[in-house]
Coordinates of C-alpha atoms in Angstrom, one line a residue:
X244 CA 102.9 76.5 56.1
X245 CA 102.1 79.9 55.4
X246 CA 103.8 83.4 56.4
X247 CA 100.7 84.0 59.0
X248 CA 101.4 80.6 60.6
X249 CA 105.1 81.7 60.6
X250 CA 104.8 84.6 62.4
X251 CA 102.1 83.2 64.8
X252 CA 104.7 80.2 65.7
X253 CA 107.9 82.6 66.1
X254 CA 105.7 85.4 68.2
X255 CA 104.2 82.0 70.4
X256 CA 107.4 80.3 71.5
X257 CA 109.1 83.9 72.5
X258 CA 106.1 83.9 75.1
X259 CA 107.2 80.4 75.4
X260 CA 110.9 81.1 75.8
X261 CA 109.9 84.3 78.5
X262 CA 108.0 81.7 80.5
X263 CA 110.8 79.5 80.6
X264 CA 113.1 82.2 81.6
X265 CA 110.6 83.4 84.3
X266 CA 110.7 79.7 85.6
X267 CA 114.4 79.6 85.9
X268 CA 114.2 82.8 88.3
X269 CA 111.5 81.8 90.6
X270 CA 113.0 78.4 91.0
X271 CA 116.1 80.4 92.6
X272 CA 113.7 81.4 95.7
X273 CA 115.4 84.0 97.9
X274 CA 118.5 83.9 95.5
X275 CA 121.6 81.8 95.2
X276 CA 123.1 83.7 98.3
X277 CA 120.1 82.2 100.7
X278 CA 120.8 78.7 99.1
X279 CA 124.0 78.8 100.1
X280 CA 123.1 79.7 103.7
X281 CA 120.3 77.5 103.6
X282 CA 122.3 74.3 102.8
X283 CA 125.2 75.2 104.9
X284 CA 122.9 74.0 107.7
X285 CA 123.0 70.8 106.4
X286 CA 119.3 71.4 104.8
X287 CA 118.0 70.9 101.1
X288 CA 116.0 72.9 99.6
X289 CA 112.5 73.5 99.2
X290 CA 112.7 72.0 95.5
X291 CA 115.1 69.1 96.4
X292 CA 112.9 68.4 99.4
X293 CA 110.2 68.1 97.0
X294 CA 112.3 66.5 94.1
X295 CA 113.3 64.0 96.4
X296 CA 110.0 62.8 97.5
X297 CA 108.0 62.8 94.4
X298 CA 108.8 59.5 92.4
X299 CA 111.5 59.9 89.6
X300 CA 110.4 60.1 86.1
X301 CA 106.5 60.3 87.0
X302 CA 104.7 63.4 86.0
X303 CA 103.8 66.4 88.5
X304 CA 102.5 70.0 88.1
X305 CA 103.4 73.2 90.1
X306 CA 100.5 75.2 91.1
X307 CA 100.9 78.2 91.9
X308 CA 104.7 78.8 91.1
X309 CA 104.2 82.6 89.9
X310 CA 102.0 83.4 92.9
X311 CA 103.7 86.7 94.5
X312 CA 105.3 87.5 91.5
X313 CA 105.9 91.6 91.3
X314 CA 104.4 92.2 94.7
X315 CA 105.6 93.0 98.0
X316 CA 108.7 94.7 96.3
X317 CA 109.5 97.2 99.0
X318 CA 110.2 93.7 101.3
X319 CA 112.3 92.5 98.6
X320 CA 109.6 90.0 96.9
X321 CA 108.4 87.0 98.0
X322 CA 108.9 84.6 94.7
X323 CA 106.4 81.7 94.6
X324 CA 104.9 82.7 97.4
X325 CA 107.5 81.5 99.8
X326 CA 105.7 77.7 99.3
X327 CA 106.3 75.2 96.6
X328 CA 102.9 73.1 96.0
X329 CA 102.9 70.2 93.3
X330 CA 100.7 67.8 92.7
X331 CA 102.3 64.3 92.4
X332 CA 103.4 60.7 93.1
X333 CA 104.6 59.3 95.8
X334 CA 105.0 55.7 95.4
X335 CA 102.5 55.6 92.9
X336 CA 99.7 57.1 95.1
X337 CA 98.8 60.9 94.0
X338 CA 99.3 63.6 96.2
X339 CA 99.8 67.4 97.2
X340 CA 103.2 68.3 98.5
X341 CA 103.2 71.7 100.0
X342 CA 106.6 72.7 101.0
X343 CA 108.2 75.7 102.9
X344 CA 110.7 77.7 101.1
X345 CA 113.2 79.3 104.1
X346 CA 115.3 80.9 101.3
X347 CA 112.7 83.3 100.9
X348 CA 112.5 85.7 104.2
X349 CA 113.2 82.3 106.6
X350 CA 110.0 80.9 105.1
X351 CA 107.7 83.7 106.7
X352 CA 103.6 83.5 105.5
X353 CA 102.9 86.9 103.2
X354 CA 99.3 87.5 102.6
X355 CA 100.0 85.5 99.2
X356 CA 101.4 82.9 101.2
X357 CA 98.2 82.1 103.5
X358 CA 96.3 82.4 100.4
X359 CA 98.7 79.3 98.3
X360 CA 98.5 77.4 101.0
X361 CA 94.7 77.6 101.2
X362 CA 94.5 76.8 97.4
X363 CA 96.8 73.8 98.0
X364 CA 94.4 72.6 100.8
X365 CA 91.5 73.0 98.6
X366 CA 92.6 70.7 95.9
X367 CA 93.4 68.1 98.3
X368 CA 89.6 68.5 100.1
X369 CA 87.9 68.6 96.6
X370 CA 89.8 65.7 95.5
X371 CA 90.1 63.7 98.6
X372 CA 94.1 63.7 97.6
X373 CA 96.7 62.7 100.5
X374 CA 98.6 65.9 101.6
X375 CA 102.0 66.3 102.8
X376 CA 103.4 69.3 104.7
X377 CA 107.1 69.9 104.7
X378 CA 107.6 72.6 107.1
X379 CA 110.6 75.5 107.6
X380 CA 108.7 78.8 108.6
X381 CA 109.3 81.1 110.5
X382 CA 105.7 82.0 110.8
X383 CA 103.8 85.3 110.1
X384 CA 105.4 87.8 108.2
X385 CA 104.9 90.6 110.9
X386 CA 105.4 93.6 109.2
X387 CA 102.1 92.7 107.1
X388 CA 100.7 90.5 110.1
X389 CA 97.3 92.7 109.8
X390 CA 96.6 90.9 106.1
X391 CA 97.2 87.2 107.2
X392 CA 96.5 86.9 110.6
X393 CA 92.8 86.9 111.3
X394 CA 90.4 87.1 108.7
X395 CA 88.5 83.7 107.4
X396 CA 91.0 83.2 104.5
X397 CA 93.6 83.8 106.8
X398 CA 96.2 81.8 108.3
X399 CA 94.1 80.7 110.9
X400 CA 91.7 79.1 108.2
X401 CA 95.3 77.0 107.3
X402 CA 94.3 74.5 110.7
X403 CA 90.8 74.7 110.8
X404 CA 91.5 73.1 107.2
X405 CA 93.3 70.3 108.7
X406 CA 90.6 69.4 111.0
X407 CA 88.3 69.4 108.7
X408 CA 90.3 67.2 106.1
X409 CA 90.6 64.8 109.2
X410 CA 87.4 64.3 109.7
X411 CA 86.9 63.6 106.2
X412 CA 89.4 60.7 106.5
X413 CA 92.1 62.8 104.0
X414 CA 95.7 61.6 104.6
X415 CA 98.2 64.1 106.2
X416 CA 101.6 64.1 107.3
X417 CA 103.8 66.1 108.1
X418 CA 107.6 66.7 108.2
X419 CA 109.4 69.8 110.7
X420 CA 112.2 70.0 108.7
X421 CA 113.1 73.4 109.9
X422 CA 111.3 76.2 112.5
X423 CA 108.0 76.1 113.1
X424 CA 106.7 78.5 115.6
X425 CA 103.9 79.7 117.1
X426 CA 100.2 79.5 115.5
X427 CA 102.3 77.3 112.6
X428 CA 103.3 74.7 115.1
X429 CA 99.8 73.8 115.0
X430 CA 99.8 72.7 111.0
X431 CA 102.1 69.2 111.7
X432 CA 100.5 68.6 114.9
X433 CA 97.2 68.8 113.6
X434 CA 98.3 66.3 111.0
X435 CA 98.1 62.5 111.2
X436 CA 101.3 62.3 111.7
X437 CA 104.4 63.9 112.2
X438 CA 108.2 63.8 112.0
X439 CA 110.9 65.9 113.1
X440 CA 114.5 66.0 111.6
X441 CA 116.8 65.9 114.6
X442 CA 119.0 69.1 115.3
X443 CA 117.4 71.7 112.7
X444 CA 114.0 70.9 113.3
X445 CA 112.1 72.4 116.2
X446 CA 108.5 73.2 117.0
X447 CA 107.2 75.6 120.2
X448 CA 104.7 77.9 120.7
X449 CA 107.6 80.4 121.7
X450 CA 111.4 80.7 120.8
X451 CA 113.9 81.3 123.5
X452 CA 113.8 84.7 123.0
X453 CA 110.2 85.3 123.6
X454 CA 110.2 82.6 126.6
X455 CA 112.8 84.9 128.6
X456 CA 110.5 87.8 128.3
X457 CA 107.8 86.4 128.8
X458 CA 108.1 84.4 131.9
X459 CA 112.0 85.0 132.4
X460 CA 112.9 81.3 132.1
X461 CA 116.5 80.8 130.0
X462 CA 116.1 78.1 127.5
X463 CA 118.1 77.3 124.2
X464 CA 115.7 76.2 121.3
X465 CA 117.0 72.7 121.0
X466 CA 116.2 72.0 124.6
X467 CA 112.5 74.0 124.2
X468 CA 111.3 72.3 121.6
X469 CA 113.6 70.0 119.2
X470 CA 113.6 66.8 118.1
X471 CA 114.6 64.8 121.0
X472 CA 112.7 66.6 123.3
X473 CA 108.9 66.2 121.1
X474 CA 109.8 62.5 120.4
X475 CA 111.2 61.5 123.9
X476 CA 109.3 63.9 126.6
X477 CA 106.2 65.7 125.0
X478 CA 105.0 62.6 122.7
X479 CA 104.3 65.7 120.0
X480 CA 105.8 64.5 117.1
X481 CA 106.1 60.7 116.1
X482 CA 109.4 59.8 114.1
X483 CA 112.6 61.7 114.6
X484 CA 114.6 61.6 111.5
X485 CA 118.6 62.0 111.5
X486 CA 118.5 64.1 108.3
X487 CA 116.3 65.7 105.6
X488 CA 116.4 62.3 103.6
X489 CA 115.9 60.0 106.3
X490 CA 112.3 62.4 107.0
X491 CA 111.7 62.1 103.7
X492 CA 112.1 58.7 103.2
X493 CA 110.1 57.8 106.0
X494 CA 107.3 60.0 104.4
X495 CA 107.5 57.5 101.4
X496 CA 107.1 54.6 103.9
X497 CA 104.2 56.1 105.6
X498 CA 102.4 56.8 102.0
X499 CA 103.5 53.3 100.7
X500 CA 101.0 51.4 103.1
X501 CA 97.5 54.2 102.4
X502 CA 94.8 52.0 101.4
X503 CA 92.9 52.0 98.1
X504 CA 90.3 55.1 97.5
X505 CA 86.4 54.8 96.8
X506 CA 86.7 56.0 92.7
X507 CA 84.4 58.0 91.1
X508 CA 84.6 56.0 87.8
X509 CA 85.0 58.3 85.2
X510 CA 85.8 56.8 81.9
X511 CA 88.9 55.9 80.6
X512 CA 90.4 53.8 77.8
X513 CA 93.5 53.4 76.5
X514 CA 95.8 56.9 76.1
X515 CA 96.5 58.3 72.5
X516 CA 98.5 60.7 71.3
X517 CA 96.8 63.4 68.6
X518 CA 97.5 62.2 65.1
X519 CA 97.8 66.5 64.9
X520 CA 101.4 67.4 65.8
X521 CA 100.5 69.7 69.0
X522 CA 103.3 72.0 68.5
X523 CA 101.2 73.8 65.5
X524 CA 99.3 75.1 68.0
X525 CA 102.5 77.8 68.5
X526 CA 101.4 78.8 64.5
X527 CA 98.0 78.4 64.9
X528 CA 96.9 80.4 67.8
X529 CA 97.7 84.4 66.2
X530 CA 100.0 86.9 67.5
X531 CA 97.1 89.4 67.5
X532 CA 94.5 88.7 70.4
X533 CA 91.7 90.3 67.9
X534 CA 92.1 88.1 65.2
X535 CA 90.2 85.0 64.3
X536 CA 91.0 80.9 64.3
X537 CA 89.7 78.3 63.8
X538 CA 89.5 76.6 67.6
X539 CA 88.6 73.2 66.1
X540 CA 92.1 73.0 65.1
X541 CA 93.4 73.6 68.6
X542 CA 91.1 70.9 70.2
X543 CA 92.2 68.5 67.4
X544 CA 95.9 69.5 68.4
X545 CA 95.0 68.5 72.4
X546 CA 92.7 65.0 72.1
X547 CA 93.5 61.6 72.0
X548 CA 94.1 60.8 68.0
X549 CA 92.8 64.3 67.2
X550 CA 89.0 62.8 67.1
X551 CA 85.7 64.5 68.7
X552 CA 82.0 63.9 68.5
X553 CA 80.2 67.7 68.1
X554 CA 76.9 68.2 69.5
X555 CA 74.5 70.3 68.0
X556 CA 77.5 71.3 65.4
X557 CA 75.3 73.6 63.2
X558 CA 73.8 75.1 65.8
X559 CA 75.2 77.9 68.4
X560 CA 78.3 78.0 66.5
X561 CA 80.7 80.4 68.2
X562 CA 80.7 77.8 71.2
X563 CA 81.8 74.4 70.2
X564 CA 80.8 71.3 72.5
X565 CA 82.0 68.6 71.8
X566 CA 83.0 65.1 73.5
X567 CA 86.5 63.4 73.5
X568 CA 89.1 62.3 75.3
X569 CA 92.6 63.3 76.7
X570 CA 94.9 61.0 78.1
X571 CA 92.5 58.3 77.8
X572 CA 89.8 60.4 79.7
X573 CA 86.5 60.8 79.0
X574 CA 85.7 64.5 78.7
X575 CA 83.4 67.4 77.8
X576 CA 85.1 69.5 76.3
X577 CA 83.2 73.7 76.1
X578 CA 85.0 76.0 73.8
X579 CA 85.1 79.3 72.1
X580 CA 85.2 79.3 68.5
X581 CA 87.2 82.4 67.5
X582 CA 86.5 82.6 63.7
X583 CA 83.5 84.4 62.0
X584 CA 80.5 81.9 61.1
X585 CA 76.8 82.4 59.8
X586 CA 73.9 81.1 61.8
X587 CA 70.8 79.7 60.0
X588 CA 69.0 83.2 59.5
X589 CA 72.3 84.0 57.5
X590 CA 73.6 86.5 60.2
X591 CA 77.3 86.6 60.8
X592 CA 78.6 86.1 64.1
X593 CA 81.6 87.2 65.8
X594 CA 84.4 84.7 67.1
X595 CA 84.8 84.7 70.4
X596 CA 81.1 86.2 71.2
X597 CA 78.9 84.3 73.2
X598 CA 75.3 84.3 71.3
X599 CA 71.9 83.4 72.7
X600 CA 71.7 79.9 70.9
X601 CA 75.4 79.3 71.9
X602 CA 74.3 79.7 75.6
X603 CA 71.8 77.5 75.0
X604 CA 73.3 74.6 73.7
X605 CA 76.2 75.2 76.1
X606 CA 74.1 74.9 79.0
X607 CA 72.3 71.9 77.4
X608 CA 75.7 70.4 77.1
X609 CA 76.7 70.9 80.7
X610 CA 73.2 69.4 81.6
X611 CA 74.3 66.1 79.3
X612 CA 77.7 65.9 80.7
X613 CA 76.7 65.8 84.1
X614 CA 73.7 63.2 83.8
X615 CA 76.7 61.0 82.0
X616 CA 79.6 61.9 84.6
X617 CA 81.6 63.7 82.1
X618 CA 84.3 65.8 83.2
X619 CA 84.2 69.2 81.5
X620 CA 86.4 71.0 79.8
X621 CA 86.7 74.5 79.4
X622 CA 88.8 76.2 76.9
X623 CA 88.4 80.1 77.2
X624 CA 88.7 82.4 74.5
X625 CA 86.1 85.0 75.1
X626 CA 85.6 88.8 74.4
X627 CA 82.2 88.2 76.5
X628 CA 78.3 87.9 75.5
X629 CA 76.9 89.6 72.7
X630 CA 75.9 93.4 73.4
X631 CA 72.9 95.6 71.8
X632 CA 69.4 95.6 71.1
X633 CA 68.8 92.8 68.9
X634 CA 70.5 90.8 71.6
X635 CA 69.0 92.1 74.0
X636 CA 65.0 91.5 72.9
X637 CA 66.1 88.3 72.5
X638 CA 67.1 87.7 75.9
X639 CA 70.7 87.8 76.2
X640 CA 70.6 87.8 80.5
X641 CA 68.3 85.3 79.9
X642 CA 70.2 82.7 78.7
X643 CA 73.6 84.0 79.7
X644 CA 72.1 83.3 83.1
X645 CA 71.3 79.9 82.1
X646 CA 74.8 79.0 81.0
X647 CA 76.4 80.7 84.0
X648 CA 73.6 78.5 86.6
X649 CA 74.4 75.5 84.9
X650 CA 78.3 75.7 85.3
X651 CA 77.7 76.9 89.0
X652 CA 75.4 74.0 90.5
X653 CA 78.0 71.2 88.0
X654 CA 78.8 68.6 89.8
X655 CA 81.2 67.1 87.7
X656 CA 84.8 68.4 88.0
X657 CA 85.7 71.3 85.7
X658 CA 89.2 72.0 84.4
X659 CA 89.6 75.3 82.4
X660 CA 92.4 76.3 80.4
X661 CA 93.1 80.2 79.1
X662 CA 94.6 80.1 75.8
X663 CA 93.7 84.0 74.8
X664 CA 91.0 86.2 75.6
X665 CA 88.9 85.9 79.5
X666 CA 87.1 89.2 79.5
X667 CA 84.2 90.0 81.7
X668 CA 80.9 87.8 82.1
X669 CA 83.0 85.6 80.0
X670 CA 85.4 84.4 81.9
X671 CA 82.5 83.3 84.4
X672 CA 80.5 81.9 81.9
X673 CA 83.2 80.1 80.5
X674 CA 84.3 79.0 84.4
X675 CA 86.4 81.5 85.5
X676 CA 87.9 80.7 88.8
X677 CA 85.0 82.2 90.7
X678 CA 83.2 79.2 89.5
X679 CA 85.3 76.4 91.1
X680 CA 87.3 75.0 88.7
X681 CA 89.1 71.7 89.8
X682 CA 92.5 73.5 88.1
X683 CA 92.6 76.7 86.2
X684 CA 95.4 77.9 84.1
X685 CA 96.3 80.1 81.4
X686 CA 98.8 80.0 78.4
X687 CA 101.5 82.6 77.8
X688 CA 99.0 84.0 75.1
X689 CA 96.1 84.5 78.1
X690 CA 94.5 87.9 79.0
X691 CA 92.3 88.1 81.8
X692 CA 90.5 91.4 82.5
X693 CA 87.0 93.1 82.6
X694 CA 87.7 93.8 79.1
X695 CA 90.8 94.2 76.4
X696 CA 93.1 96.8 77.0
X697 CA 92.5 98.9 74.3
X698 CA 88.7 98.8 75.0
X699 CA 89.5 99.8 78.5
X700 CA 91.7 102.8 77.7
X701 CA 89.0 104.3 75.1
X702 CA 86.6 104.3 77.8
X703 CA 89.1 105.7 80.7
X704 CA 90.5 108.3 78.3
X705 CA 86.8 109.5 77.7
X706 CA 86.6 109.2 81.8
X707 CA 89.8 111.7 82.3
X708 CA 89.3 113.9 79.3
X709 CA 85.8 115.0 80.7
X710 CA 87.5 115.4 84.2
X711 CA 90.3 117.4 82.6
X712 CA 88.2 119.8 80.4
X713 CA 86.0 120.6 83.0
X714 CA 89.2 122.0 85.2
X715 CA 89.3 123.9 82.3
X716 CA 92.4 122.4 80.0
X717 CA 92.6 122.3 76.8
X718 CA 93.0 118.5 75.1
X719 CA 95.3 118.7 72.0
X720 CA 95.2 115.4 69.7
X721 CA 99.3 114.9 70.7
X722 CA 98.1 115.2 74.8
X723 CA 94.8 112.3 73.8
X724 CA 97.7 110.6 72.2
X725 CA 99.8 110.5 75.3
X726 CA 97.0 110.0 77.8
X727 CA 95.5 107.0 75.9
X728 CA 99.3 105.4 76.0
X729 CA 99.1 105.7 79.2
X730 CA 96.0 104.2 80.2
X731 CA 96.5 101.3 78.0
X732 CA 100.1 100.6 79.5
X733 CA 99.3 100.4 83.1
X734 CA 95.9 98.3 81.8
X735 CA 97.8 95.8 80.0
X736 CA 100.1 95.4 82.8
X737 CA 97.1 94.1 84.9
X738 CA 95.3 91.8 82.2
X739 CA 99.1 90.0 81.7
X740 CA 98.6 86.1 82.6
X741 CA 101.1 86.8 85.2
X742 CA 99.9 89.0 86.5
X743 CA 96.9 86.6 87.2
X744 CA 98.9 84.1 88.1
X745 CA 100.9 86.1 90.9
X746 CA 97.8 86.6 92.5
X747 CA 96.3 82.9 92.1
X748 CA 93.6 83.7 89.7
X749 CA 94.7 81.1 88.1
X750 CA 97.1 78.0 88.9
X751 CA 99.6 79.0 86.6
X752 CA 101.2 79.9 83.6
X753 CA 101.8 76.7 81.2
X754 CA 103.6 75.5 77.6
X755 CA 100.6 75.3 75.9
X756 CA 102.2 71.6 75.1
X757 CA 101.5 70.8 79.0
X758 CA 97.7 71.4 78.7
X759 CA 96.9 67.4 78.6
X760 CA 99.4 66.6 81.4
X761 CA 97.2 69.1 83.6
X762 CA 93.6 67.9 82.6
X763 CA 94.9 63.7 82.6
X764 CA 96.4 64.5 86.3
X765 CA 93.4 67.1 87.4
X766 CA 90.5 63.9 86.1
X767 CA 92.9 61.6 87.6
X768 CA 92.7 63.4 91.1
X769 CA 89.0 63.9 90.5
X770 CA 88.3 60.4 90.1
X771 CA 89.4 60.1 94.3
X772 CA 86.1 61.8 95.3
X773 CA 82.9 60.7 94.7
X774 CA 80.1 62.6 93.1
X775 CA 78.0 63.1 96.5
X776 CA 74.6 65.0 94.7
X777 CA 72.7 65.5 92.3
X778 CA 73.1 68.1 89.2
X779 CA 70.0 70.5 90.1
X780 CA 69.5 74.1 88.6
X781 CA 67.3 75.1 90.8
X782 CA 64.7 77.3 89.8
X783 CA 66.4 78.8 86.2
X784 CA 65.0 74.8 84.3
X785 CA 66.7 74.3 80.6

């Protein structure tokens, strides 16, 4: 090992040890004061409720468990989004689990909230995966009610998602384990089916309070609308449980008995482990986002016994496609190779550059993988497509346009993974999450942004310089200095993976040592649903 590899490892697993420490935190929801409140009603939390349902020992991945992170400060935050999604098992059958958090402002819906909820819903459609709703909200967050209430990717797009998924014969059920009020009382009911947890659960179009204005009637919540009431006079809800554990237990009963699922068949064989040790990816991958790597050494460090077949190796080199597989999966696996190489005229290329032949034999790639039913893989490293004359005479749109059409009309399921760079026409060529990627998430090392931070800051300095002469002040080398500073700091504050992640760019932030777990799990949940048409380009032909 050498000093670089040193310093690359150390500078790695500090981003790895301020992910982990980040995790701790947003595991606490609303802060240990709001658990203690929270269980003193006899209640578990969002995490147990989930913990509890999942099977033991089986693996699951969070999505979305940064999402809110940093905004809606001036309402105290809203960490995670007030939700917990995973994807996992539940008696061996795969599933989403989307759970209210009431430790965060009594499980209210933020604008990031509606939005988590939607992505969660989205998996389950795309991968025809059973869904289960745990509910304890207290519906819209009012003071922000304009920014979730009626727009199509709104709250209201929450239950005309459950209809839909209905009629495609997806599996959901539901728990009210907790309030659920007024628009939200729809999500369980619209559900399969639906159980209550007797004496904290309760369900009505309007609380007590609202009831006595409204119409002047005095009613106490339990009587309105708990469980005894939905089970015994209204027919809403279909079990009545005596606890949280008894709900959840009947949840694993109910799952237990789902049929079998109509498979996809993508290839597997047997899983193996890389004969690489994965943990040099910490010294491998550099400290500095502008240097160079080899990404062939990553890939080796992520595939079953570190083995993949290269197409068109010698050609288009600063994309590598190659096939493999991880966790016994058959995939396609589309990356950017971040070290310098020559092409066959003898020119140097930049790492991390998409060319014109690397286009080319990227979207002839995607074409192969999708006649054969390969899953892609995308790993991104990208500083965007090449830039300038000679590129483009040659007809850079041209085939950048090609690569981009032929990852948009894919109907294979695409997983992409952010280990450094995602900057501009890049990240969409490379399947940003504009481009419907099955799961998307990004490494501690990830920045996602139109371009780097520096790059950005040289052009806005230029930008408020001009502005600032005009007005007639003078620009001293010590005020460019301090100007540039701050550009760049408030830009690399938005190309920060979590920032991303907050917003649900991306599904989250991940041990680069998780990567396998995601793409095994995401096939794996692909493989419920069918390929229902055919790979077409349309009019832009290879």
């Amino acid at each position: 090992m050498d000093i670089k590899f040193n310093k690359n490892e150390d500078h790695n697993k500090l981003l790895l040890s301020d992910l982990k420490k980040r995790l701790v935190k947003v595991k606490l929801g609303g802060g240990e004061k709001s658990i203690e409140k929270h269980k003193a009603k006899g209640k578990m939390t969002a995490r147990e409720r989930v913990n509890y349902l999942l099977d033991p020992k089986a693996k699951s991945i969070e999505i979305g468990a940064f999402a809110g992170e940093g905004m809606y400060e001036q309402y105290g935050g809203c960490p995670s989004g007030g939700v917990v999604v995973k994807m996992g098992y539940v008696k061996g059958k795969q599933c989403i689990v989307v759970a209210n958090d009431a430790t965060v402002k009594a499980g209210a819906w933020f604008p990031i909230t509606g939005k988590k909820n939607l992505r969660a819903q989205e998996i389950a459609i795309e991968n025809r995966l059973p869904i289960i709703y745990l509910v304890d909200s207290a519906g819209v967050f009012l003071p922000m009610q304009d920014e979730i209430f009626p727009d199509k990717e709104h709250f209201g797009r929450i239950f005309r998602n459950n209809a839909i998924m209905s009629s495609m014969g997806i599996t959901q059920i539901a728990a009210i384990m907790g309030s659920c009020v007024a628009g939200g009382a729809y999500l369980p009911i619209m559900s399969d089916e639906a159980i209550i947890v007797d004496k904290t659960g309760s369900i009505f179009l309007a609380g007590s309070y609202l009831v006595k204005a409204a119409i002047g009637e005095t009613i106490d919540n339990e009587t309105l609308g708990g469980a005894t009431t939905h089970c015994e006079i209204s027919g809403v809800t279909d079990y009545k449980a005596k606890d949280d554990k008894d709900a959840l237990d009947k949840i694993k009963n109910l799952v237990d008995k789902i049929g079998d699922f109509d498979k996809a068949g993508y290839n597997r064989a047997e899983s193996k482990k890389p004969k690489e040790n994965p943990d040099d990816i910490y010294g491998i991958l550099p400290k500095s986002r502008a240097d160079q790597y080899d990404m062939k050494e990553i890939i080796k460090r992520l595939v079953d016994n570190s083995e993949f077949d290269e197409y068109k190796e010698d050609y288009g080199k600063t994309i590598i496609t190659a096939y493999a597989r991880i966790e016994g999966w058959a995939v396609g696996i589309v990356a950017n190779q971040r070290k310098l190489v020559k092409n066959a005229k003898g020119e140097m290329q930049f790492g991390g550059v998409i060319y014109n032949d690397s286009a080319d034999k990227a979207t002839r790639f995607i074409a192969n993988c999708n006649q054969k039913k390969i899953p892609l893989v995308f790993l991104q490293d990208v500083t965007g497509f090449m830039v300038g004359s000679k590129s483009e005479h040659s007809g850079i749109i041209k085939d950048g346009a090609k690569m981009v059409n032929a990852v948009s009309n894919s109907v294979v399921p695409k997983f992409t993974i952010i280990l450094g760079n995602s900057y501009g026409a890049g990240n969409y060529a490379m399947c940003g999450k504009a481009y419907d990627p099955r799961l998307i998430a990004a490494w501690p090392s990830a920045e996602l942004a139109v371009m780097s931070g520096n790059s950005a800051a040289k052009v806005l300095l230029q930008i408020e310089t001009a502005s600032l002469k005009k007005r007639g002040e003078k620009i001293t080398k010590e005020k460019e200095a301090e100007l540039f500073n701050k550009i760049k700091s408030r830009y690399d504050d938005q190309v920060s993976p979590y920032y991303a992640a907050s917003r649900i760019w991306t599904d989250g932030v991940i041990d680069p040592l998780d990567t396998r777990t995601w793409i095994s799990m995401g096939i794996e949940a692909a493989n419920h649903a069918p390929i229902e048409k055919p790979f077409n380009m349309g009019v832009l032909q290879v």
